[in-house]
Amino acid sequence: MAERQCDVIVIGAGTAGLHAYKTATARGADTIVVERGPGGSTCTRVGCMPSKLLIAAARAARHCAEAGRFGVEAAPVSVDAAALWARVRRERDRFDAAIRDEYHAIPDDHRIHGSARFAGPDSVMVGENRIVPRQGIIIATGARPLVPETLEPVRDLVHTHETIFELDHLPQAMAVLGAGPVGLELAQAFARLGVAVTLFDPGDTVAGLADPATNAAAIAALGHEVTLRLGVEAEATRATDGRALLSWEGGSITVDLILAATGRPPELTALDLKASGLELDDHGTPVFDPESRRCGDSAIFIAGDANAWRPVLHEAARGGRIAATVATGGDAPRPLPAFAITFTEPNLTEIGTAFADLPDDARIGCAKVADNGRATADGVAQGLVRLYADRDGVLLGASIAAPEGEHLGHLVALAVDQGMDAARFADQPWYHPTVEELLQMAARDIVGSEQVLV
Amino acid sequence: MAERQCDVIVIGAGTAGLHAYKTATARGADTIVVERGPGGSTCTRVGCMPSKLLIAAARAARHCAEAGRFGVEAAPVSVDAAALWARVRRERDRFDAAIRDEYHAIPDDHRIHGSARFAGPDSVMVGENRIVPRQGIIIATGARPLVPETLEPVRDLVHTHETIFELDHLPQAMAVLGAGPVGLELAQAFARLGVAVTLFDPGDTVAGLADPATNAAAIAALGHEVTLRLGVEAEATRATDGRALLSWEGGSITVDLILAATGRPPELTALDLKASGLELDDHGTPVFDPESRRCGDSAIFIAGDANAWRPVLHEAARGGRIAATVATGGDAPRPLPAFAITFTEPNLTEIGTAFADLPDDARIGCAKVADNGRATADGVAQGLVRLYADRDGVLLGASIAAPEGEHLGHLVALAVDQGMDAARFADQPWYHPTVEELLQMAARDIVGSEQVLV
């Protein structure tokens, strides 16, 4: 058994891990990355990027199908599934190669291929080799999709986001389990490509929207394209024709394919966390401080999807940087406003304080997308903007189901980070005609119109 | 001759005028609006709104034509011109009716139909009636498009933005004179609808872009769809077949229609400004203070397109509010960052300090759209983002030619208004994958990568 000393160990070379490695190294730490796979990130390989590529194709199909209302007549839309998947994978592979290149650019003596497990609170084993860091261990092992056991009877028809982008055809009928961002984005995309999509979720929210008004608006908008079965748990059995039969109280459908999008728990099992001595939560995830990503008062940090907190890329990247900074004696920066986007049309996004966590005397400003000139001109005037402020008018966050909502979300995030109040936010150069005017309308709704004359 | 006293006179019931009326009235002023037309605004009648409606149709045609690269087949695309124009005008009329309703909602005794002219520095005549305001006169008469005299030989084939939306067909070939926002937006829109469009401008910039790098990127991008003849002044004569022959050194084309988009001077001639005693600039426009919209130290104000300063709707509306506030004894608020958008694809936008006005030691951060994942996934990876900061990193503005640039522009405007520095701007929750990440890339380019580790 060999023993190696270093300053920082990073377990996992995905988004969080690569950022942690680069930051620790830039801060002068002798840093070792342990990666058991080929490198590459969830985002580029099976997440953000292939889904956005599929969504781009789906949007193209939708635009063609809807062009008639503008006086533009296209031929009946047909999808060349082979060409579609070829573009998705070709571009996906380019994105993924760039991330793998980053991994392979790490010098050989700072990179260990293998599976890491804790050998105690202060060291890690990779195979027979012990690595002992002087400053810290950063867990950045990511998350993996869960396939519910109830799908075992039809397991061969089940995909997750890790396999769905390897299809070479489009199913005729498809069930999506889970109304989170992954399930919703792919459900709408496949529907736009001509697949009959039914989405099941035992809960009554979509995209995890905490605001009931926005949630209702989102459901109304998405329901035009996807059959939404919320509050419904379907049982999967094998149909006589070999397809999957999904049955629930009151109905059943037969589908060619099931997308399981029911959750992505942290990938921690191989780490032997018991040996780390860390306190674990009910799901077996180390208890950690979201600001520093430090686990308890240990020298172990957890960043990225592995910590199940804000599983979005910018927090994974920043989390890796923060963990590396704090592990090497630096300070954690301010936390950013929470920000999540589901890239359906309309975009669904919540920023900052969630509806359920608003103070009792919070002020909520509303703007209906139907009242926005630009959205009307573009033929996408459906949705709702809800902007939150405290009793003094200081912006706290927003819940948005709107066309171009991803862009509105960035503006709210910036304003919340700046501690802006609604009056100042209302008095910005909101250009006409843009969907951004919805934010002005919502801010004025908070301030009261008589106070926004100038 | 009757004489009527009031507190404030507003001349013109367009965007600036209506906002001035409402603000002055809300501040307790006895306010009279003089309007010689039927009411309604340039924006809704012949500007922002019909152009966005036409652009929406043109975008639909473009999307259909380009869907093949995503594996979606919808060719061939044809345009039903009657249906296209019907939608443009139907929706335009709805927008316009809303503004006219605002005008007609003004009580009869606060609204005079007629043409106003100055009878001295302190009063206005409408027909034989003199109106004498106690507090101020607000000029909000807007602007009108200019048809160059050189087009007289083919005047019957010439349109401006005031008449082009009344077409019931699409020309085969069309010339656009003027590479400003109006000319560019309509040139690209008609091109996407199948018209062969040639755009002429004696200058070498498009959309008034002050930044030469962004201007070059914009020209490269727009040139795929529109034949751009910059630095070229064409002479118009009648072709033998009755169409218009446009000739220049080195070439000529024959077109069915000419769009004159060479400028929109303020509409001031009927006002008899000599009688006002105001100092006029070389163009005959009153000299005024952009913060207060006050002309010299008079009680006369000028707001909206009539003052030829930032002829965009949000400044017209705010200008009307400011003029009314200051006229009635209030204070002018802070000026907003300059902000102009041309709604081509890519969007062209400049915010804040113009390139030519940057301090010598300004820092400029660049980001190429080709390096942005989302733009690549969406197949629109062309353009450039240039972000400006002073020597200390405080953001001054930006010049952007990028897909979704209108949204990026709002973020820069908010950041500039907040006095943010590039480091803080870089450390925002920039969601992945979005075009907003271009702003992060540009901000990091200013800050230097080693300073953005956290």
Coordinates of C-alpha atoms in Angstrom, one line a residue, chain A:
Chain A
M1 CA 0.0 0.0 0.0
A2 CA 1.3 3.4 -1.1
E3 CA 0.6 6.6 0.7
R4 CA 0.6 9.9 -0.9
Q5 CA 0.4 13.3 0.7
C6 CA -1.1 16.4 -0.9
D7 CA -3.0 19.6 0.1
V8 CA -6.4 19.0 -1.3
I9 CA -8.2 15.9 -2.7
V10 CA -11.1 16.5 -5.1
I11 CA -13.3 13.4 -5.6
G12 CA -15.0 13.7 -9.0
A13 CA -14.1 15.6 -12.1
G14 CA -17.4 17.0 -13.2
T15 CA -18.4 20.6 -13.1
A16 CA -17.9 21.1 -9.3
G17 CA -14.7 19.0 -9.2
L18 CA -13.0 20.7 -12.1
H19 CA -13.7 24.2 -10.6
A20 CA -12.5 23.0 -7.2
Y21 CA -9.3 21.7 -8.7
K22 CA -8.6 24.8 -10.7
T23 CA -9.3 27.1 -7.8
A24 CA -7.3 25.1 -5.3
T25 CA -4.4 24.9 -7.7
A26 CA -4.5 28.6 -8.4
R27 CA -4.4 29.2 -4.7
G28 CA -1.2 27.2 -4.5
A29 CA -2.5 23.9 -3.2
D30 CA -1.0 20.6 -4.3
T31 CA -4.3 19.1 -5.5
I32 CA -5.3 15.7 -6.6
V33 CA -8.4 14.8 -8.5
V34 CA -9.8 11.3 -8.2
E35 CA -12.2 10.3 -11.0
R36 CA -13.5 6.8 -11.7
G37 CA -15.1 7.5 -15.1
P38 CA -13.9 9.0 -18.3
G39 CA -14.3 12.6 -17.2
G40 CA -17.0 14.9 -18.6
S41 CA -19.9 16.4 -16.8
T42 CA -23.5 15.6 -16.3
C43 CA -24.3 18.9 -17.9
T44 CA -22.6 18.3 -21.2
R45 CA -23.0 14.6 -21.4
V46 CA -26.6 13.9 -20.3
G47 CA -28.0 17.1 -18.9
C48 CA -28.3 20.8 -19.9
M49 CA -26.7 20.6 -23.3
P50 CA -28.3 17.6 -25.0
S51 CA -31.6 18.7 -23.5
K52 CA -31.2 22.2 -25.0
L53 CA -30.3 20.6 -28.3
L54 CA -33.4 18.5 -28.3
I55 CA -35.5 21.5 -27.2
A56 CA -34.1 23.6 -30.1
A57 CA -35.3 20.9 -32.5
A58 CA -38.6 20.7 -30.8
R59 CA -39.0 24.4 -30.9
A60 CA -38.3 24.4 -34.6
A61 CA -41.0 21.9 -35.1
R62 CA -43.4 23.9 -33.0
H63 CA -42.6 27.1 -34.9
C64 CA -43.3 25.4 -38.2
A65 CA -46.6 24.0 -37.0
E66 CA -47.7 27.4 -35.7
A67 CA -46.4 29.6 -38.5
G68 CA -49.8 29.7 -40.2
R69 CA -51.2 32.1 -37.7
F70 CA -48.7 34.7 -39.0
G71 CA -49.6 34.1 -42.6
V72 CA -46.7 31.9 -43.2
E73 CA -47.6 28.5 -44.6
A74 CA -45.2 25.6 -44.2
A75 CA -45.6 22.1 -45.5
P76 CA -46.9 19.6 -43.0
V77 CA -44.1 19.2 -40.5
S78 CA -42.2 15.9 -40.5
V79 CA -39.3 14.9 -38.3
D80 CA -36.3 13.1 -39.6
A81 CA -35.5 11.3 -36.4
A82 CA -32.1 10.1 -37.5
A83 CA -31.0 13.7 -38.5
L84 CA -32.5 15.1 -35.3
W85 CA -30.6 12.7 -33.0
A86 CA -27.5 13.0 -35.1
R87 CA -27.3 16.8 -34.5
V88 CA -28.1 16.4 -30.8
R89 CA -25.3 13.9 -30.3
R90 CA -22.8 15.6 -32.6
E91 CA -23.1 19.0 -30.8
R92 CA -23.4 17.3 -27.4
D93 CA -20.1 15.4 -28.1
R94 CA -18.4 18.7 -29.0
F95 CA -19.6 20.3 -25.7
D96 CA -18.6 17.1 -23.8
A97 CA -15.2 16.9 -25.4
A98 CA -14.4 20.4 -24.2
I99 CA -15.0 19.4 -20.6
R100 CA -13.1 16.1 -21.0
D101 CA -10.2 18.1 -22.4
E102 CA -10.2 20.2 -19.3
Y103 CA -10.0 17.0 -17.2
H104 CA -7.3 15.5 -19.3
A105 CA -5.3 18.8 -19.2
I106 CA -4.8 18.1 -15.5
P107 CA -1.2 16.8 -15.2
D108 CA -0.9 13.1 -14.7
D109 CA 0.5 13.3 -11.2
H110 CA -2.5 15.3 -10.1
R111 CA -5.1 13.0 -11.5
I112 CA -5.9 9.5 -10.3
H113 CA -8.3 7.2 -12.1
G114 CA -10.3 5.1 -9.7
S115 CA -13.0 5.1 -7.1
A116 CA -12.3 6.9 -3.9
R117 CA -13.5 5.9 -0.5
F118 CA -13.0 7.3 2.9
A119 CA -10.4 5.6 5.1
G120 CA -11.2 7.8 8.1
P121 CA -12.0 11.4 8.5
D122 CA -8.7 12.6 7.1
S123 CA -7.8 10.3 4.3
V124 CA -9.1 8.6 1.2
M125 CA -8.3 5.3 -0.4
V126 CA -8.2 4.7 -4.1
G127 CA -7.7 1.0 -4.7
E128 CA -4.8 0.1 -2.4
N129 CA -3.4 3.6 -2.3
R130 CA -4.0 6.0 0.6
I131 CA -4.1 9.7 -0.1
V132 CA -3.7 12.0 2.9
P133 CA -4.5 15.7 2.3
R134 CA -3.1 18.4 4.5
Q135 CA -6.0 20.9 3.9
G136 CA -9.2 19.2 2.8
I137 CA -11.3 16.7 0.9
I138 CA -13.9 18.0 -1.5
I139 CA -16.7 15.6 -2.5
A140 CA -17.9 16.4 -6.0
T141 CA -19.3 13.1 -7.1
G142 CA -22.5 14.4 -8.6
A143 CA -25.9 12.7 -8.8
R144 CA -27.5 9.9 -10.7
P145 CA -31.1 9.4 -11.8
L146 CA -33.2 7.0 -9.9
V147 CA -35.3 4.4 -11.6
P148 CA -38.2 3.5 -9.3
E149 CA -38.5 -0.2 -8.4
T150 CA -42.1 -0.1 -9.6
L151 CA -40.9 0.1 -13.1
E152 CA -39.0 -3.2 -12.9
P153 CA -41.8 -5.1 -14.9
V154 CA -41.0 -2.9 -17.9
R155 CA -37.4 -2.0 -17.2
D156 CA -36.3 -2.6 -20.8
L157 CA -38.7 0.3 -21.9
V158 CA -37.5 2.7 -19.3
H159 CA -35.1 5.5 -20.0
T160 CA -33.5 8.2 -17.8
H161 CA -31.9 11.4 -18.9
E162 CA -28.7 9.3 -19.0
T163 CA -29.9 7.1 -21.9
I164 CA -32.7 9.0 -23.6
F165 CA -30.3 11.0 -25.8
E166 CA -29.0 7.8 -27.3
L167 CA -32.3 7.0 -29.0
D168 CA -32.3 6.7 -32.8
H169 CA -36.1 7.0 -33.2
L170 CA -39.1 8.7 -31.7
P171 CA -41.6 6.7 -29.9
Q172 CA -45.3 7.0 -30.8
A173 CA -46.5 7.2 -27.2
M174 CA -44.4 8.0 -24.2
A175 CA -44.9 8.4 -20.4
V176 CA -42.9 10.7 -18.4
L177 CA -42.7 10.1 -14.6
G178 CA -41.9 13.3 -12.7
A179 CA -42.9 16.9 -13.2
G180 CA -39.6 18.4 -12.3
P181 CA -37.4 20.3 -14.7
V182 CA -36.0 17.2 -16.4
G183 CA -39.4 15.6 -16.9
L184 CA -41.1 18.8 -18.0
E185 CA -38.5 19.9 -20.5
L186 CA -38.3 16.5 -22.2
A187 CA -42.1 15.9 -22.1
Q188 CA -42.7 19.1 -24.0
A189 CA -39.9 18.5 -26.4
F190 CA -41.0 15.1 -27.3
A191 CA -44.6 16.3 -27.6
R192 CA -43.5 19.0 -30.1
L193 CA -41.7 16.4 -32.1
G194 CA -45.0 14.5 -32.6
V195 CA -44.9 12.0 -29.7
A196 CA -48.1 11.6 -27.6
V197 CA -46.7 12.4 -24.2
T198 CA -48.4 11.8 -20.8
L199 CA -46.7 13.1 -17.7
F200 CA -47.4 11.7 -14.3
D201 CA -46.5 13.1 -10.9
P202 CA -48.0 12.2 -7.5
G203 CA -47.7 15.9 -6.5
D204 CA -49.6 18.9 -7.8
T205 CA -46.8 21.2 -8.7
V206 CA -44.7 21.4 -11.9
A207 CA -41.0 22.4 -12.0
G208 CA -41.1 22.5 -8.2
L209 CA -42.9 25.9 -8.4
A210 CA -43.5 27.1 -4.9
D211 CA -46.0 29.8 -5.9
P212 CA -49.5 28.4 -6.4
A213 CA -50.5 31.1 -8.8
T214 CA -47.6 30.7 -11.1
N215 CA -47.9 26.9 -10.8
A216 CA -51.5 27.1 -12.0
A217 CA -50.5 29.3 -14.9
A218 CA -47.7 26.9 -15.9
I219 CA -50.0 23.9 -15.8
A220 CA -52.6 25.8 -18.0
A221 CA -49.9 26.6 -20.5
L222 CA -48.1 23.3 -20.6
G223 CA -51.3 21.3 -20.7
H224 CA -51.9 22.4 -24.3
E225 CA -49.0 20.2 -25.5
V226 CA -48.6 17.5 -22.8
T227 CA -51.3 15.5 -21.1
L228 CA -50.6 16.3 -17.5
R229 CA -51.7 13.8 -14.9
L230 CA -50.8 15.5 -11.6
G231 CA -51.7 13.9 -8.3
V232 CA -51.6 10.6 -10.1
E233 CA -49.3 7.6 -9.5
A234 CA -49.5 5.1 -12.3
E235 CA -48.7 1.4 -12.0
A236 CA -46.6 -0.1 -14.7
T237 CA -47.2 -3.5 -16.1
R238 CA -46.4 -5.3 -19.4
A239 CA -49.1 -4.9 -22.0
T240 CA -50.0 -7.9 -24.1
D241 CA -48.3 -6.4 -27.1
G242 CA -45.1 -6.0 -25.2
R243 CA -45.4 -2.3 -24.6
A244 CA -45.9 -0.7 -21.1
L245 CA -49.3 -0.4 -19.6
L246 CA -49.6 2.5 -17.2
S247 CA -52.7 2.2 -15.0
W248 CA -54.2 4.5 -12.4
E249 CA -57.5 4.9 -10.7
G250 CA -59.7 6.0 -13.6
G251 CA -57.6 5.3 -16.6
S252 CA -54.7 3.6 -18.4
I253 CA -52.5 4.2 -21.4
T254 CA -50.1 2.0 -23.3
V255 CA -46.8 3.5 -24.2
D256 CA -43.6 2.6 -26.1
L257 CA -41.2 4.3 -23.7
I258 CA -41.1 5.6 -20.2
L259 CA -38.8 8.4 -19.1
A260 CA -38.1 8.1 -15.4
A261 CA -37.5 11.6 -14.1
T262 CA -38.3 11.0 -10.5
G263 CA -35.2 12.3 -8.9
R264 CA -31.4 12.4 -9.0
P265 CA -30.1 11.5 -5.6
P266 CA -26.4 12.2 -4.8
E267 CA -23.9 9.6 -5.9
L268 CA -22.3 8.8 -2.6
T269 CA -22.5 5.1 -2.0
A270 CA -19.0 4.2 -3.1
L271 CA -17.5 6.8 -0.8
D272 CA -18.0 4.7 2.4
L273 CA -19.1 7.8 4.2
K274 CA -19.4 6.0 7.5
A275 CA -15.7 6.0 7.7
S276 CA -15.6 9.8 7.3
G277 CA -17.3 10.2 10.6
L278 CA -19.5 12.9 9.1
E279 CA -23.1 13.5 10.3
L280 CA -25.5 12.4 7.6
D281 CA -29.0 13.5 6.9
D282 CA -32.0 11.1 6.5
H283 CA -31.0 10.5 2.8
G284 CA -27.4 9.7 3.8
T285 CA -26.0 13.0 2.5
P286 CA -23.5 14.8 4.7
V287 CA -24.9 17.7 6.7
F288 CA -23.1 20.8 5.4
D289 CA -23.1 24.6 5.4
P290 CA -24.4 26.0 2.1
E291 CA -22.3 29.1 2.3
S292 CA -18.9 27.3 2.7
R293 CA -19.9 23.9 1.5
R294 CA -18.1 22.6 4.6
C295 CA -19.4 19.4 6.3
G296 CA -19.8 20.2 10.0
D297 CA -16.5 21.5 11.4
S298 CA -14.5 18.9 9.4
A299 CA -12.0 19.5 6.6
I300 CA -14.4 17.7 4.3
F301 CA -16.5 19.8 1.8
I302 CA -19.3 18.8 -0.6
A303 CA -20.1 20.7 -3.7
G304 CA -22.2 20.4 -6.8
D305 CA -25.1 17.9 -7.3
A306 CA -23.5 15.7 -4.7
N307 CA -24.9 17.9 -1.9
A308 CA -28.5 18.0 -3.4
W309 CA -28.6 21.7 -2.7
R310 CA -29.5 23.9 -5.7
P311 CA -28.5 21.2 -8.3
V312 CA -27.8 23.7 -11.1
L313 CA -24.6 24.3 -12.9
H314 CA -23.7 27.7 -11.8
E315 CA -24.0 26.7 -8.2
A316 CA -22.0 23.5 -8.8
A317 CA -19.2 25.6 -10.4
R318 CA -19.3 28.2 -7.7
G319 CA -19.6 25.6 -5.0
G320 CA -16.5 23.9 -6.3
R321 CA -14.7 27.2 -6.2
I322 CA -16.0 28.1 -2.8
A323 CA -15.1 24.7 -1.3
A324 CA -11.6 25.0 -2.7
T325 CA -11.2 28.5 -1.4
V326 CA -12.4 27.7 2.1
A327 CA -10.4 24.5 2.2
T328 CA -7.3 26.5 1.5
G329 CA -7.9 29.1 4.1
G330 CA -10.0 31.6 2.2
D331 CA -13.4 33.1 2.9
A332 CA -16.7 32.1 1.4
P333 CA -18.3 34.9 -0.6
R334 CA -21.9 36.0 -0.2
P335 CA -24.5 33.5 -1.1
L336 CA -26.3 34.2 -4.4
P337 CA -30.0 34.4 -4.7
A338 CA -31.5 31.0 -5.5
F339 CA -32.3 30.6 -9.2
A340 CA -33.8 27.7 -11.1
I341 CA -35.1 27.6 -14.6
T342 CA -37.1 25.0 -16.4
F343 CA -36.6 25.6 -20.2
T344 CA -40.1 24.8 -21.3
E345 CA -42.1 27.3 -23.2
P346 CA -43.2 29.3 -21.3
N347 CA -40.0 29.2 -19.2
L348 CA -40.7 28.5 -15.6
T349 CA -38.4 30.1 -13.1
E350 CA -38.2 31.1 -9.4
I351 CA -35.6 33.4 -8.0
G352 CA -34.7 34.3 -4.4
T353 CA -37.1 33.7 -1.5
A354 CA -39.6 31.0 -2.2
F355 CA -43.3 31.8 -1.9
A356 CA -43.6 29.5 1.1
D357 CA -40.8 31.3 2.9
L358 CA -42.0 34.9 2.3
P359 CA -42.7 37.0 5.4
D360 CA -46.4 37.4 6.3
D361 CA -46.3 41.0 5.3
A362 CA -44.6 40.5 2.0
R363 CA -45.9 42.5 -1.0
I364 CA -46.5 40.6 -4.2
G365 CA -46.8 42.4 -7.5
C366 CA -48.5 40.6 -10.4
A367 CA -48.3 41.0 -14.2
K368 CA -50.2 38.9 -16.7
V369 CA -48.4 37.9 -19.8
A370 CA -51.6 38.5 -21.7
D371 CA -51.2 42.3 -20.9
N372 CA -47.8 42.4 -22.5
G373 CA -47.6 43.9 -26.0
R374 CA -44.5 42.0 -27.2
A375 CA -45.7 38.6 -26.0
T376 CA -49.0 39.4 -27.8
A377 CA -47.2 40.4 -31.0
D378 CA -45.1 37.2 -30.8
G379 CA -48.2 35.1 -30.3
V380 CA -47.1 33.7 -26.9
A381 CA -49.2 35.8 -24.5
Q382 CA -49.7 33.2 -21.8
G383 CA -48.3 33.1 -18.3
L384 CA -47.8 35.1 -15.1
V385 CA -45.2 37.1 -13.4
R386 CA -45.2 37.4 -9.6
L387 CA -42.6 39.6 -8.0
Y388 CA -42.0 39.5 -4.2
A389 CA -40.9 42.4 -1.9
D390 CA -40.7 42.8 1.8
R391 CA -42.9 45.4 3.6
D392 CA -40.5 48.1 2.7
G393 CA -40.5 47.2 -0.9
V394 CA -37.1 45.6 -1.0
L395 CA -37.2 42.9 -3.6
L396 CA -37.0 39.3 -2.3
G397 CA -37.6 37.2 -5.4
A398 CA -40.1 36.2 -8.1
S399 CA -42.0 33.3 -9.5
I400 CA -42.4 33.4 -13.3
A401 CA -44.1 31.4 -15.9
A402 CA -43.6 33.5 -19.0
P403 CA -42.1 33.5 -22.5
E404 CA -38.5 34.5 -22.2
G405 CA -38.8 34.0 -18.5
E406 CA -35.2 32.9 -18.3
H407 CA -34.2 36.4 -19.1
L408 CA -36.6 38.0 -16.7
G409 CA -35.2 35.6 -14.0
H410 CA -31.7 37.0 -14.5
L411 CA -32.9 40.5 -14.0
V412 CA -34.7 39.7 -10.8
A413 CA -31.6 37.8 -9.6
L414 CA -29.4 40.8 -10.2
A415 CA -31.9 43.1 -8.5
V416 CA -32.3 40.9 -5.5
D417 CA -28.5 40.5 -5.2
Q418 CA -28.3 44.3 -5.3
G419 CA -30.9 44.7 -2.6
M420 CA -32.9 46.9 -4.9
D421 CA -36.4 48.1 -4.0
A422 CA -39.4 47.8 -6.2
A423 CA -39.6 51.6 -6.9
R424 CA -36.1 51.7 -8.3
F425 CA -36.7 48.5 -10.2
A426 CA -39.8 50.0 -11.7
D427 CA -37.9 53.1 -12.8
Q428 CA -35.4 51.4 -15.2
P429 CA -35.1 51.8 -18.9
W430 CA -37.6 49.0 -19.7
Y431 CA -37.5 49.0 -23.4
H432 CA -40.7 48.9 -25.4
P433 CA -41.9 46.5 -26.6
T434 CA -40.2 43.7 -24.6
V435 CA -41.3 41.0 -22.2
E436 CA -39.2 42.8 -19.6
E437 CA -42.0 45.3 -19.3
L438 CA -43.8 42.6 -17.3
L439 CA -41.3 43.2 -14.5
Q440 CA -42.0 46.9 -14.6
M441 CA -45.7 46.2 -14.4
A442 CA -45.2 43.8 -11.5
A443 CA -42.9 46.3 -9.7
R444 CA -45.5 49.1 -10.2
D445 CA -48.1 46.8 -8.8
I446 CA -46.0 46.5 -5.6
V447 CA -45.2 50.2 -5.4
G448 CA -48.7 51.5 -6.2
S449 CA -49.2 53.5 -9.4
E450 CA -49.3 57.0 -7.8
Q451 CA -45.8 56.6 -6.6
V452 CA -44.2 55.8 -9.9
L453 CA -45.2 58.9 -11.8
V454 CA -41.5 59.7 -12.0

